[in-house]
Coordinates of C-alpha atoms in Angstrom, one line a residue:
X1 CA -3.0 1.4 -2.0
X2 CA -4.5 3.9 -4.5
X3 CA -5.5 7.4 -3.4
X4 CA -8.9 7.7 -2.4
X5 CA -11.1 8.8 0.9
X6 CA -14.4 8.0 2.9
X7 CA -16.4 10.7 1.6
X8 CA -16.9 12.7 4.9
X9 CA -19.7 15.2 4.6
X10 CA -20.1 14.5 0.8
X11 CA -23.2 12.2 1.2
X12 CA -21.7 9.0 -0.1
X13 CA -22.7 5.9 1.6
X14 CA -22.1 1.9 1.1
X15 CA -25.6 1.6 0.1
X16 CA -25.5 4.3 -2.6
X17 CA -22.1 3.0 -3.9
X18 CA -23.9 -0.1 -5.1
X19 CA -27.1 1.1 -6.5
X20 CA -26.4 4.0 -9.0
X21 CA -27.9 4.8 -12.6
X22 CA -26.2 2.9 -15.1
X23 CA -24.2 0.7 -12.9
X24 CA -25.8 -2.5 -14.0
X25 CA -26.0 -6.0 -12.2
X26 CA -23.3 -8.2 -13.1
X27 CA -21.5 -11.6 -12.1
X28 CA -19.9 -9.5 -9.3
X29 CA -23.4 -9.3 -7.5
X30 CA -23.7 -13.1 -7.2
X31 CA -23.0 -15.0 -4.1
X32 CA -20.8 -18.0 -3.5
X33 CA -18.9 -19.6 -0.4
X34 CA -15.3 -18.2 -0.3
X35 CA -13.8 -20.6 2.2
X36 CA -15.4 -24.2 2.7
X37 CA -14.3 -25.1 6.3
X38 CA -16.1 -28.3 6.1
X39 CA -13.6 -29.9 3.9
X40 CA -10.2 -30.6 5.4
X41 CA -7.0 -29.5 3.8
X42 CA -5.7 -32.2 1.5
X43 CA -3.2 -34.5 2.8
X44 CA -0.6 -33.7 0.0
X45 CA -0.3 -30.1 1.2
X46 CA -0.2 -30.8 4.9
X47 CA 2.4 -33.5 4.5
X48 CA 4.9 -31.5 2.5
X49 CA 8.4 -30.5 4.0
X50 CA 9.4 -27.0 2.6
X51 CA 13.1 -26.8 1.9
X52 CA 14.5 -23.9 4.0
X53 CA 17.6 -22.2 2.8
X54 CA 19.5 -19.1 3.7
X55 CA 18.4 -15.9 2.1
X56 CA 20.0 -12.5 2.4
X57 CA 23.2 -11.6 4.5
X58 CA 24.0 -13.9 7.4
X59 CA 23.5 -11.2 9.7
X60 CA 19.7 -11.3 8.9
X61 CA 19.5 -14.9 10.0
X62 CA 16.8 -15.4 7.6
X63 CA 15.5 -18.6 5.9
X64 CA 13.1 -18.9 2.9
X65 CA 11.2 -21.7 1.3
X66 CA 8.4 -22.1 -1.1
X67 CA 5.0 -23.8 0.1
X68 CA 2.8 -25.7 -2.3
X69 CA -0.7 -24.4 -2.2
X70 CA -3.8 -25.1 -4.4
X71 CA -4.7 -22.8 -7.1
X72 CA -8.2 -22.9 -5.9
X73 CA -8.8 -23.8 -2.3
X74 CA -12.5 -24.6 -3.1
X75 CA -11.1 -27.5 -5.8
X76 CA -7.9 -28.8 -4.1
X77 CA -7.6 -31.7 -6.4
X78 CA -7.7 -29.9 -9.7
X79 CA -4.1 -29.4 -10.1
X80 CA -2.2 -26.4 -11.3
X81 CA -0.7 -25.9 -7.7
X82 CA 0.9 -22.5 -7.0
X83 CA 4.1 -21.7 -5.0
X84 CA 4.3 -19.3 -2.0
X85 CA 7.4 -17.7 -0.9
X86 CA 7.9 -17.6 2.7
X87 CA 10.5 -16.4 5.0
X88 CA 11.2 -16.9 8.8
X89 CA 13.6 -15.7 11.5
X90 CA 14.2 -17.8 14.8
X91 CA 15.3 -16.5 18.1
X92 CA 19.1 -16.4 18.2
X93 CA 19.0 -18.6 21.1
X94 CA 16.4 -21.2 22.3
X95 CA 13.1 -22.0 20.7
X96 CA 10.2 -19.7 19.9
X97 CA 7.3 -19.7 22.0
X98 CA 5.0 -18.0 19.5
X99 CA 4.8 -17.1 15.8
X100 CA 4.0 -13.7 14.6
X101 CA 3.1 -13.2 10.9
X102 CA 3.5 -9.9 9.1
X103 CA 2.0 -8.2 6.0
X104 CA 3.2 -4.8 4.6
X105 CA -0.1 -4.0 2.7
X106 CA -0.6 -2.9 -0.6
X107 CA -2.9 -5.1 -0.8
X108 CA -0.6 -7.6 -2.5
X109 CA 2.8 -6.1 -1.5
X110 CA 5.6 -8.5 -1.5
X111 CA 6.3 -9.4 2.3
X112 CA 9.3 -11.7 2.5
X113 CA 11.1 -8.7 4.4
X114 CA 8.6 -8.9 7.3
X115 CA 10.4 -11.8 9.1
X116 CA 13.8 -10.0 9.3
X117 CA 11.9 -6.6 10.0
X118 CA 10.0 -8.2 13.0
X119 CA 13.0 -9.9 14.1
X120 CA 14.8 -6.5 14.3
X121 CA 12.2 -5.3 16.9
X122 CA 14.1 -6.0 20.1
X123 CA 10.8 -6.8 22.0
X124 CA 10.2 -9.6 19.6
X125 CA 13.5 -11.0 18.9
X126 CA 13.6 -13.3 22.0
X127 CA 10.7 -15.4 21.9
X128 CA 9.0 -15.2 18.5
X129 CA 9.4 -17.1 15.2
X130 CA 8.8 -14.1 12.9
X131 CA 7.2 -14.8 9.5
X132 CA 6.9 -13.1 6.2
X133 CA 5.4 -14.2 2.8
X134 CA 4.9 -12.9 -0.7
X135 CA 1.0 -13.3 -1.1
X136 CA -0.1 -15.3 -4.3
X137 CA 0.4 -13.1 -7.3
X138 CA 3.4 -11.3 -6.4
X139 CA 7.0 -11.2 -5.6
X140 CA 8.9 -14.7 -5.4
X141 CA 5.5 -16.5 -5.3
X142 CA 3.5 -17.4 -8.4
X143 CA 2.8 -14.1 -9.9
X144 CA 0.2 -12.3 -12.2
X145 CA 0.8 -9.4 -14.5
X146 CA -1.0 -6.7 -16.4
X147 CA 2.0 -6.0 -18.6
X148 CA 1.1 -4.0 -21.7
X149 CA -1.9 -2.6 -20.1
X150 CA -2.5 1.1 -21.4
X151 CA -2.1 2.9 -18.1
X152 CA -2.9 6.6 -17.5
X153 CA -0.7 9.0 -19.2
X154 CA -3.8 11.6 -19.3
X155 CA -4.3 14.5 -17.1
X156 CA -7.2 13.4 -14.7
X157 CA -8.2 17.1 -14.2
X158 CA -9.0 17.6 -18.0
X159 CA -12.7 17.4 -18.2
X160 CA -12.7 17.5 -21.9
X161 CA -15.0 14.6 -23.1
X162 CA -12.4 13.2 -25.5
X163 CA -9.9 13.0 -22.5
X164 CA -12.5 11.3 -20.3
X165 CA -13.3 8.8 -23.0
X166 CA -9.5 7.9 -23.1
X167 CA -9.4 7.3 -19.3
X168 CA -12.4 5.2 -19.7
X169 CA -11.1 3.1 -22.5
X170 CA -7.8 2.6 -20.5
X171 CA -9.7 1.5 -17.6
X172 CA -11.9 -0.9 -19.5
X173 CA -9.0 -2.4 -21.3
X174 CA -7.0 -3.4 -18.1
X175 CA -8.4 -6.7 -17.4
X176 CA -7.9 -8.0 -20.8
X177 CA -4.3 -7.4 -20.5
X178 CA -4.3 -8.9 -16.9
X179 CA -6.0 -12.0 -18.0
X180 CA -3.9 -12.6 -21.1
X181 CA -0.5 -12.3 -19.0
X182 CA -1.7 -14.2 -15.9
X183 CA -2.6 -17.6 -17.4
X184 CA -5.9 -18.1 -15.7
X185 CA -4.9 -17.2 -12.2
X186 CA -6.5 -13.9 -11.8
X187 CA -9.8 -15.1 -10.5
X188 CA -7.8 -16.9 -7.6
X189 CA -5.9 -13.9 -6.5
X190 CA -8.1 -12.8 -3.6
X191 CA -8.1 -12.2 0.1
X192 CA -10.2 -15.5 0.6
X193 CA -7.7 -17.6 -1.2
X194 CA -4.8 -15.8 0.5
X195 CA -6.0 -16.2 4.2
X196 CA -6.2 -20.0 3.4
X197 CA -2.6 -19.8 2.1
X198 CA -1.6 -18.2 5.5
X199 CA -3.3 -20.8 7.5
X200 CA -1.5 -23.7 5.7
X201 CA 1.8 -21.8 6.5
X202 CA 0.8 -21.8 10.1
X203 CA 0.1 -25.6 10.1
X204 CA 3.5 -26.4 8.3
X205 CA 5.3 -24.3 11.1
X206 CA 3.5 -26.4 13.8
X207 CA 1.9 -23.6 15.6
X208 CA -1.9 -23.7 16.9
X209 CA -2.3 -20.0 17.0
X210 CA -0.7 -17.1 15.2
X211 CA 0.1 -13.5 16.0
X212 CA -0.1 -11.0 13.4
X213 CA 1.1 -7.3 12.5
X214 CA -0.5 -6.1 9.3
X215 CA 0.1 -2.7 8.0
X216 CA -2.3 -0.7 5.4
X217 CA -4.0 -3.2 3.0
X218 CA -2.6 -5.7 5.5
X219 CA -5.3 -4.8 8.3
X220 CA -7.8 -6.0 5.5
X221 CA -6.0 -9.2 5.4
X222 CA -5.8 -9.7 8.9
X223 CA -9.3 -9.0 9.8
X224 CA -10.6 -11.5 7.2
X225 CA -8.0 -14.3 8.4
X226 CA -9.7 -13.6 12.0
X227 CA -13.1 -14.0 10.2
X228 CA -12.2 -17.3 8.5
X229 CA -10.1 -18.9 11.2
X230 CA -11.0 -17.4 14.6
X231 CA -9.7 -20.6 16.4
X232 CA -6.3 -19.9 15.5
X233 CA -6.2 -16.2 16.2
X234 CA -3.7 -14.9 18.8
X235 CA -2.5 -11.4 19.2
X236 CA -3.5 -9.2 16.1
X237 CA -2.1 -5.8 15.5
X238 CA -3.8 -3.7 12.7
X239 CA -1.8 -0.7 11.8
X240 CA -3.0 2.2 9.4
X241 CA -6.4 0.8 8.8
X242 CA -8.8 0.2 6.0
X243 CA -12.4 -0.1 6.8
X244 CA -12.3 -3.8 6.5
X245 CA -16.1 -4.0 7.8
X246 CA -17.2 -2.5 4.3
X247 CA -16.2 -2.6 0.7
X248 CA -12.9 -1.6 -1.0
X249 CA -14.7 1.1 -2.5
X250 CA -15.3 2.8 0.7
X251 CA -11.6 2.6 1.6
X252 CA -10.7 4.2 -1.7
X253 CA -13.3 6.9 -1.9
X254 CA -11.8 8.1 1.5
X255 CA -8.2 8.8 0.2
X256 CA -8.6 12.2 -1.6
X257 CA -9.6 14.0 1.6
X258 CA -6.9 12.3 3.5
X259 CA -4.2 13.1 0.9
X260 CA -5.3 16.9 0.5
X261 CA -5.2 17.1 4.3
X262 CA -1.7 15.8 4.6
X263 CA -0.6 18.2 1.9
X264 CA -2.2 21.2 3.1
X265 CA -2.3 20.8 6.8
X266 CA 1.2 19.1 7.4
X267 CA 3.6 19.5 4.4
X268 CA 2.7 23.1 3.4
X269 CA 2.7 24.7 6.8
X270 CA 6.1 23.0 7.5
X271 CA 7.6 24.1 4.3
X272 CA 6.3 27.8 4.8
X273 CA 7.8 27.5 8.6
X274 CA 11.3 27.0 7.0
X275 CA 10.9 29.1 3.9
X276 CA 14.4 30.5 4.5
X277 CA 15.8 27.1 3.7
X278 CA 13.3 25.4 1.6
X279 CA 12.2 28.6 -0.7
X280 CA 8.7 27.2 -1.7
X281 CA 6.6 30.0 0.0
X282 CA 6.3 32.0 3.2
X283 CA 2.8 30.7 3.9
X284 CA 1.0 27.5 3.6
X285 CA -1.1 29.1 0.7
X286 CA 2.0 30.2 -1.1
X287 CA 3.4 26.7 -0.9
X288 CA 0.3 25.4 -2.4
X289 CA 0.3 28.0 -5.3
X290 CA 4.1 27.1 -6.0
X291 CA 2.9 23.5 -6.6
X292 CA 0.0 24.7 -8.7
X293 CA 1.8 27.0 -10.8
X294 CA 4.7 24.2 -11.3
X295 CA 1.9 21.8 -12.4
X296 CA 0.3 24.0 -15.0
X297 CA 3.8 24.7 -16.4
X298 CA 4.9 21.1 -16.7
X299 CA 1.6 20.3 -18.3
X300 CA 2.0 22.9 -20.9
X301 CA 5.7 22.1 -21.4
X302 CA 6.9 18.7 -20.1
X303 CA 10.7 18.3 -19.2
X304 CA 12.3 15.3 -20.8
X305 CA 15.8 15.1 -19.3
X306 CA 18.7 12.7 -19.3
X307 CA 20.6 11.8 -16.2
X308 CA 23.8 10.0 -15.3
X309 CA 25.6 10.7 -18.5
X310 CA 22.6 10.1 -20.7
X311 CA 22.1 6.7 -19.3
X312 CA 18.5 7.4 -17.8
X313 CA 15.7 9.5 -19.3
X314 CA 12.9 11.1 -17.0
X315 CA 9.8 12.7 -18.2
X316 CA 8.4 15.4 -15.7
X317 CA 5.0 16.2 -16.4
X318 CA 1.9 17.0 -14.4
X319 CA 1.4 13.4 -13.6
X320 CA 4.9 12.9 -12.4
X321 CA 4.5 15.9 -10.0
X322 CA 1.3 14.6 -8.5
X323 CA 2.9 11.2 -8.1
X324 CA 5.9 12.7 -6.4
X325 CA 3.9 14.8 -4.1
X326 CA 1.4 12.1 -3.1
X327 CA 4.1 9.4 -2.6
X328 CA 5.9 11.8 -0.3
X329 CA 2.8 12.3 2.0
X330 CA 3.3 8.7 3.7
X331 CA 6.3 9.5 5.9
X332 CA 7.3 13.0 7.2
X333 CA 10.9 11.7 6.6
X334 CA 10.3 12.3 2.9
X335 CA 9.2 16.0 3.3
X336 CA 12.7 17.7 2.9
X337 CA 13.4 15.3 -0.1
X338 CA 10.0 16.5 -1.6
X339 CA 10.8 20.2 -0.7
X340 CA 14.2 19.7 -2.8
X341 CA 12.6 18.1 -5.8
X342 CA 10.0 20.9 -6.0
X343 CA 12.7 23.6 -5.8
X344 CA 14.6 21.6 -8.5
X345 CA 11.4 21.3 -10.8
X346 CA 10.5 24.8 -10.4
X347 CA 14.0 26.1 -11.5
X348 CA 14.1 23.3 -14.3
X349 CA 10.7 24.3 -15.7
X350 CA 11.8 28.0 -15.6
X351 CA 15.0 27.3 -17.3
X352 CA 13.1 25.5 -20.1
X353 CA 10.6 28.4 -20.4
X354 CA 13.4 30.8 -20.9
X355 CA 15.9 28.9 -22.7
X356 CA 14.3 25.9 -24.3
X357 CA 15.0 22.1 -23.6
X358 CA 19.0 22.7 -24.1
X359 CA 18.7 25.0 -21.3
X360 CA 16.8 22.7 -19.0
X361 CA 19.4 19.9 -19.8
X362 CA 22.3 22.1 -18.9
X363 CA 20.6 22.6 -15.5
X364 CA 20.5 18.9 -15.1
X365 CA 24.0 18.3 -16.3
X366 CA 25.4 20.8 -13.8
X367 CA 24.1 18.7 -10.7
X368 CA 26.6 16.7 -8.9
X369 CA 26.4 13.0 -9.6
X370 CA 25.2 12.2 -6.1
X371 CA 22.1 14.6 -6.6
X372 CA 21.5 13.1 -10.2
X373 CA 21.5 9.7 -8.6
X374 CA 19.0 10.5 -6.0
X375 CA 16.7 12.1 -8.6
X376 CA 16.7 8.9 -10.5
X377 CA 16.2 6.8 -7.4
X378 CA 13.2 8.9 -6.2
X379 CA 11.7 8.8 -9.8
X380 CA 11.6 5.2 -9.7
X381 CA 10.2 4.7 -6.2
X382 CA 6.9 2.9 -5.8
X383 CA 4.4 4.0 -3.1
X384 CA 4.7 2.4 0.3
X385 CA 1.4 0.9 1.7
X386 CA -2.0 1.4 0.0
X387 CA -1.3 1.8 -3.8
X388 CA -2.8 3.3 -6.9
X389 CA -5.5 1.4 -8.9
X390 CA -4.1 0.5 -12.2
X391 CA -0.9 2.6 -11.5
X392 CA 1.9 0.0 -12.7
X393 CA 2.3 -3.3 -14.7
X394 CA 4.2 -5.1 -12.3
X395 CA 3.2 -8.1 -10.2
X396 CA 2.6 -6.2 -7.0
X397 CA 0.3 -3.7 -8.8
X398 CA -1.3 -6.4 -10.8
X399 CA -2.0 -8.2 -7.5
X400 CA -3.2 -5.2 -5.8
X401 CA -5.7 -4.7 -8.8
X402 CA -6.9 -8.2 -8.9
X403 CA -7.5 -8.3 -4.9
X404 CA -9.2 -5.0 -4.9
X405 CA -11.4 -5.5 -8.0
X406 CA -12.1 -9.3 -7.0
X407 CA -13.0 -9.1 -3.3
X408 CA -16.0 -6.9 -3.1
X409 CA -18.5 -5.4 -5.6
X410 CA -18.0 -2.3 -7.6
X411 CA -20.6 -0.1 -9.6
X412 CA -20.2 -1.1 -13.2
X413 CA -19.3 1.5 -16.0
X414 CA -17.9 4.9 -16.2
X415 CA -20.6 7.0 -14.6
X416 CA -20.0 6.5 -11.0
X417 CA -16.4 7.2 -11.2
X418 CA -17.0 10.3 -13.1
X419 CA -19.4 11.4 -10.5
X420 CA -16.9 10.8 -7.7
X421 CA -14.4 12.6 -9.7
X422 CA -16.7 15.8 -10.3
X423 CA -17.6 15.6 -6.6
X424 CA -14.2 15.2 -5.0
X425 CA -11.8 16.7 -7.5
X426 CA -12.6 20.3 -6.9
X427 CA -12.3 20.0 -3.1
X428 CA -9.4 17.6 -3.2
X429 CA -7.5 18.2 -6.4
X430 CA -4.3 16.4 -5.7
X431 CA -5.8 12.9 -6.2
X432 CA -9.6 13.5 -6.1
X433 CA -9.9 14.0 -10.0
X434 CA -8.2 10.2 -10.4
X435 CA -11.2 8.7 -9.3
X436 CA -12.0 7.8 -12.9
X437 CA -8.8 6.0 -13.4
X438 CA -10.0 2.8 -12.0
X439 CA -10.5 -0.6 -13.9
X440 CA -12.5 -2.0 -11.1
X441 CA -15.5 -0.1 -12.6
X442 CA -15.1 -2.4 -15.6
X443 CA -14.0 -5.7 -13.9
X444 CA -15.7 -9.0 -14.4
X445 CA -15.6 -10.4 -10.7
X446 CA -15.5 -14.0 -9.8
X447 CA -18.6 -15.5 -8.2
X448 CA -17.3 -14.5 -4.9
X449 CA -19.0 -13.2 -1.6
X450 CA -17.0 -12.9 1.5
X451 CA -18.4 -12.5 5.1
X452 CA -18.2 -9.2 6.6
X453 CA -15.8 -9.1 9.6
X454 CA -17.4 -8.4 12.9
X455 CA -14.8 -9.3 15.5
X456 CA -17.6 -11.2 17.3
X457 CA -15.9 -14.1 19.6
X458 CA -12.4 -12.9 19.0
X459 CA -9.6 -12.1 21.4
X460 CA -8.9 -8.2 21.6
X461 CA -7.5 -6.7 18.3
X462 CA -5.3 -3.7 18.6
X463 CA -5.8 -1.0 16.1
X464 CA -3.2 1.9 15.6
X465 CA -3.8 4.9 13.4
X466 CA -2.4 8.2 13.0
X467 CA -4.9 11.2 12.5
X468 CA -3.5 12.7 9.3
X469 CA -2.7 9.3 7.5
X470 CA -3.0 10.1 3.7
X471 CA -3.7 6.6 2.3
X472 CA -5.9 5.3 5.0
X473 CA -8.1 7.8 6.2
X474 CA -8.5 8.2 10.1
X475 CA -12.2 8.0 9.4
X476 CA -11.7 4.5 8.2
X477 CA -10.1 3.2 11.4
X478 CA -12.8 4.9 13.5
X479 CA -15.4 3.4 11.3
X480 CA -14.1 0.0 11.4
X481 CA -13.3 0.3 15.1
X482 CA -17.0 1.1 15.8
X483 CA -18.0 -2.1 14.1
X484 CA -15.3 -4.7 15.4
X485 CA -16.2 -6.2 18.4
X486 CA -13.4 -6.0 21.1
X487 CA -11.1 -3.8 19.2
X488 CA -9.0 -1.2 21.0
X489 CA -7.9 1.9 19.1
X490 CA -4.5 3.7 19.6
X491 CA -4.8 7.2 18.0
X492 CA -1.4 9.0 17.3
X493 CA -2.4 12.7 17.4
X494 CA -0.4 15.3 15.6
X495 CA 0.9 12.8 13.3
X496 CA 0.2 11.6 9.7
X497 CA 2.5 8.8 8.8
X498 CA 1.3 5.9 7.1
X499 CA 2.6 2.8 8.9
X500 CA 3.2 3.7 12.6
X501 CA 4.7 0.7 14.4
X502 CA 8.5 0.4 14.4
X503 CA 10.1 3.9 15.1
X504 CA 7.5 6.6 14.2
X505 CA 6.1 7.0 17.7
X506 CA 7.6 5.5 21.1
X507 CA 4.4 5.7 22.9
X508 CA 2.7 3.7 20.3
X509 CA 5.6 1.2 20.0
X510 CA 5.5 0.6 23.7
X511 CA 1.7 -0.2 23.6
X512 CA 2.0 -2.5 20.6
X513 CA 5.2 -4.3 22.1
X514 CA 3.3 -5.0 25.3
X515 CA 0.4 -6.2 23.6
X516 CA 2.6 -8.5 21.5
X517 CA 4.6 -9.8 24.2
X518 CA 2.2 -10.2 27.2
X519 CA -1.3 -10.2 25.4
X520 CA -2.0 -7.2 27.6
X521 CA -4.1 -4.6 25.6
X522 CA -5.3 -1.2 26.9
X523 CA -8.4 -1.2 28.8
X524 CA -10.0 1.4 26.7
X525 CA -9.1 3.4 23.7
X526 CA -5.8 5.5 24.2
X527 CA -4.1 8.4 22.5
X528 CA -0.3 9.1 21.8
X529 CA 1.1 12.4 21.1
X530 CA 3.0 12.7 17.9
X531 CA 6.5 13.5 17.9
X532 CA 6.5 16.3 15.5
X533 CA 8.0 16.9 11.9
X534 CA 11.9 17.2 12.0
X535 CA 13.3 20.4 10.8
X536 CA 15.3 20.4 7.7
X537 CA 18.9 19.2 7.9
X538 CA 21.6 21.4 6.5
X539 CA 22.4 18.7 3.9
X540 CA 19.1 17.4 2.2
X541 CA 18.8 13.7 3.1
X542 CA 19.3 11.2 0.5
X543 CA 17.1 8.0 0.4
X544 CA 17.5 5.3 2.7
X545 CA 21.0 3.8 3.4
X546 CA 22.4 1.5 0.8
X547 CA 21.3 -1.5 2.7
X548 CA 17.5 -0.3 2.5
X549 CA 16.7 -1.5 6.0
X550 CA 18.9 0.1 8.6
X551 CA 16.8 3.4 8.8
X552 CA 13.8 5.2 7.5
X553 CA 9.9 4.8 7.7
X554 CA 8.7 1.4 8.9
X555 CA 7.3 0.5 5.4
X556 CA 10.4 1.6 3.6
X557 CA 12.5 -0.4 5.8
X558 CA 10.2 -3.5 5.2
X559 CA 10.6 -2.9 1.4
X560 CA 14.5 -2.7 2.1
X561 CA 14.4 -6.0 3.9
X562 CA 12.3 -7.8 1.2
X563 CA 14.7 -6.5 -1.6
X564 CA 17.7 -7.9 0.5
X565 CA 16.4 -11.3 0.9
X566 CA 14.5 -11.9 -2.4
X567 CA 15.9 -13.8 -5.3
X568 CA 17.4 -16.7 -3.4
X569 CA 14.3 -19.0 -4.2
X570 CA 14.1 -20.5 -7.6

């Protein structure tokens, strides 16, 4: 998800979001029915027999297929059907008694890897059919693209009118590129359409109810599935929560404070504690100043370097630095790699300032091949969990933009985003100034209104949240929990990882596993103590192992599984 926060203490409310000077009413404010449950699913979709083929290494025991769905569920007979890529893993012995779907967030993140990931959890392996899928718009499903859209190479902190004009123009141009590349599919890439795809998959697999584990943007998807299909809801776990009871804007406006808190209160004190090894500063303030000095230096003189015998070129500027820092806030396992990269960039920038570009390149050339390879890999990583609005051109990010801009209303025009940036940027500079970098403020939405999830009439929903989550602010989980009937909140204190279940916290894992396997939820809200940030290793860790799924943060492992089993469907 993109970086933003629920403006705690800043006087921003959902009502204020939708009525602002210059916002203008648009088609986005009109109403329509998103899901017409009075019309049954057309027979041709229910009678299809997907062809399941092995995908990935045999040890993963994963099978994949494509399921045909209508382009528009409100008009099933219009043609132009779509293909949704689905994965499944059955128990090694016997037949499954339950089915659990998974979604890694984004929203719009490719999710084929959820099936083998869930199957790798010992508690779920015996009785569950585990299911993953690439949502419409992304991955191996029928996809969308915003290829060629201008993106944001500007410095969001630069408040010069000409720079602000460039950011506004880039944001306003995005939808035109997305429309041109997506062949009319863009208005149908919504949560309302996706939950209907999910329910068709459930029916084709032969289960009356589904269980569910959704991370990050997947909490939004899960809550809306519950809202549209309450009779088919089993045991739902929502991990690292959006505020699915409000608008996407509320979730994004919450991010700057959360990212800043994670950076200043978790990473900086940790780096200062181990300054004898990391050399970034002896106090949290000194670590922050190291970052700010480096940012100014890279803005004044970006470092353009060649790696791996000139086969790869990387430009390090202030935006690259900010993306590195923000991206490594998601998991404490990335803190040491970030510290090593900050020290490398500080030395690189100093070499360039003293001896020019040639001296900087010699600094790179002197690095071992393994370190160069690691820097290249890290430079090309995508964020895990919640993404940045308008950050990339690939299908996952195009799907992210379509869902977040289509689902719920946004103020129209540049004024509101600039007000947000001016208000949040000085307090939360890491990502607060980027509030203007948002195509949703210029997006022509489809005629869509979705019901507000309330939780009424549903079984217990288990919510899991770490208190210093950078991408989905803890305040969002607390807000949604307070409005979602029957929910239980598991708070992980002393922790800030985004994506908890699956190895971050043993206490939280036990609660989730008990709930998914027995249906027993805590009688009241509970807390689990965090397990702390590990001390630096003598040898700085590399990226995840070559397989991509044997270790690492849960969302990184899911991405590794997805990579391992994708590409087998044609």
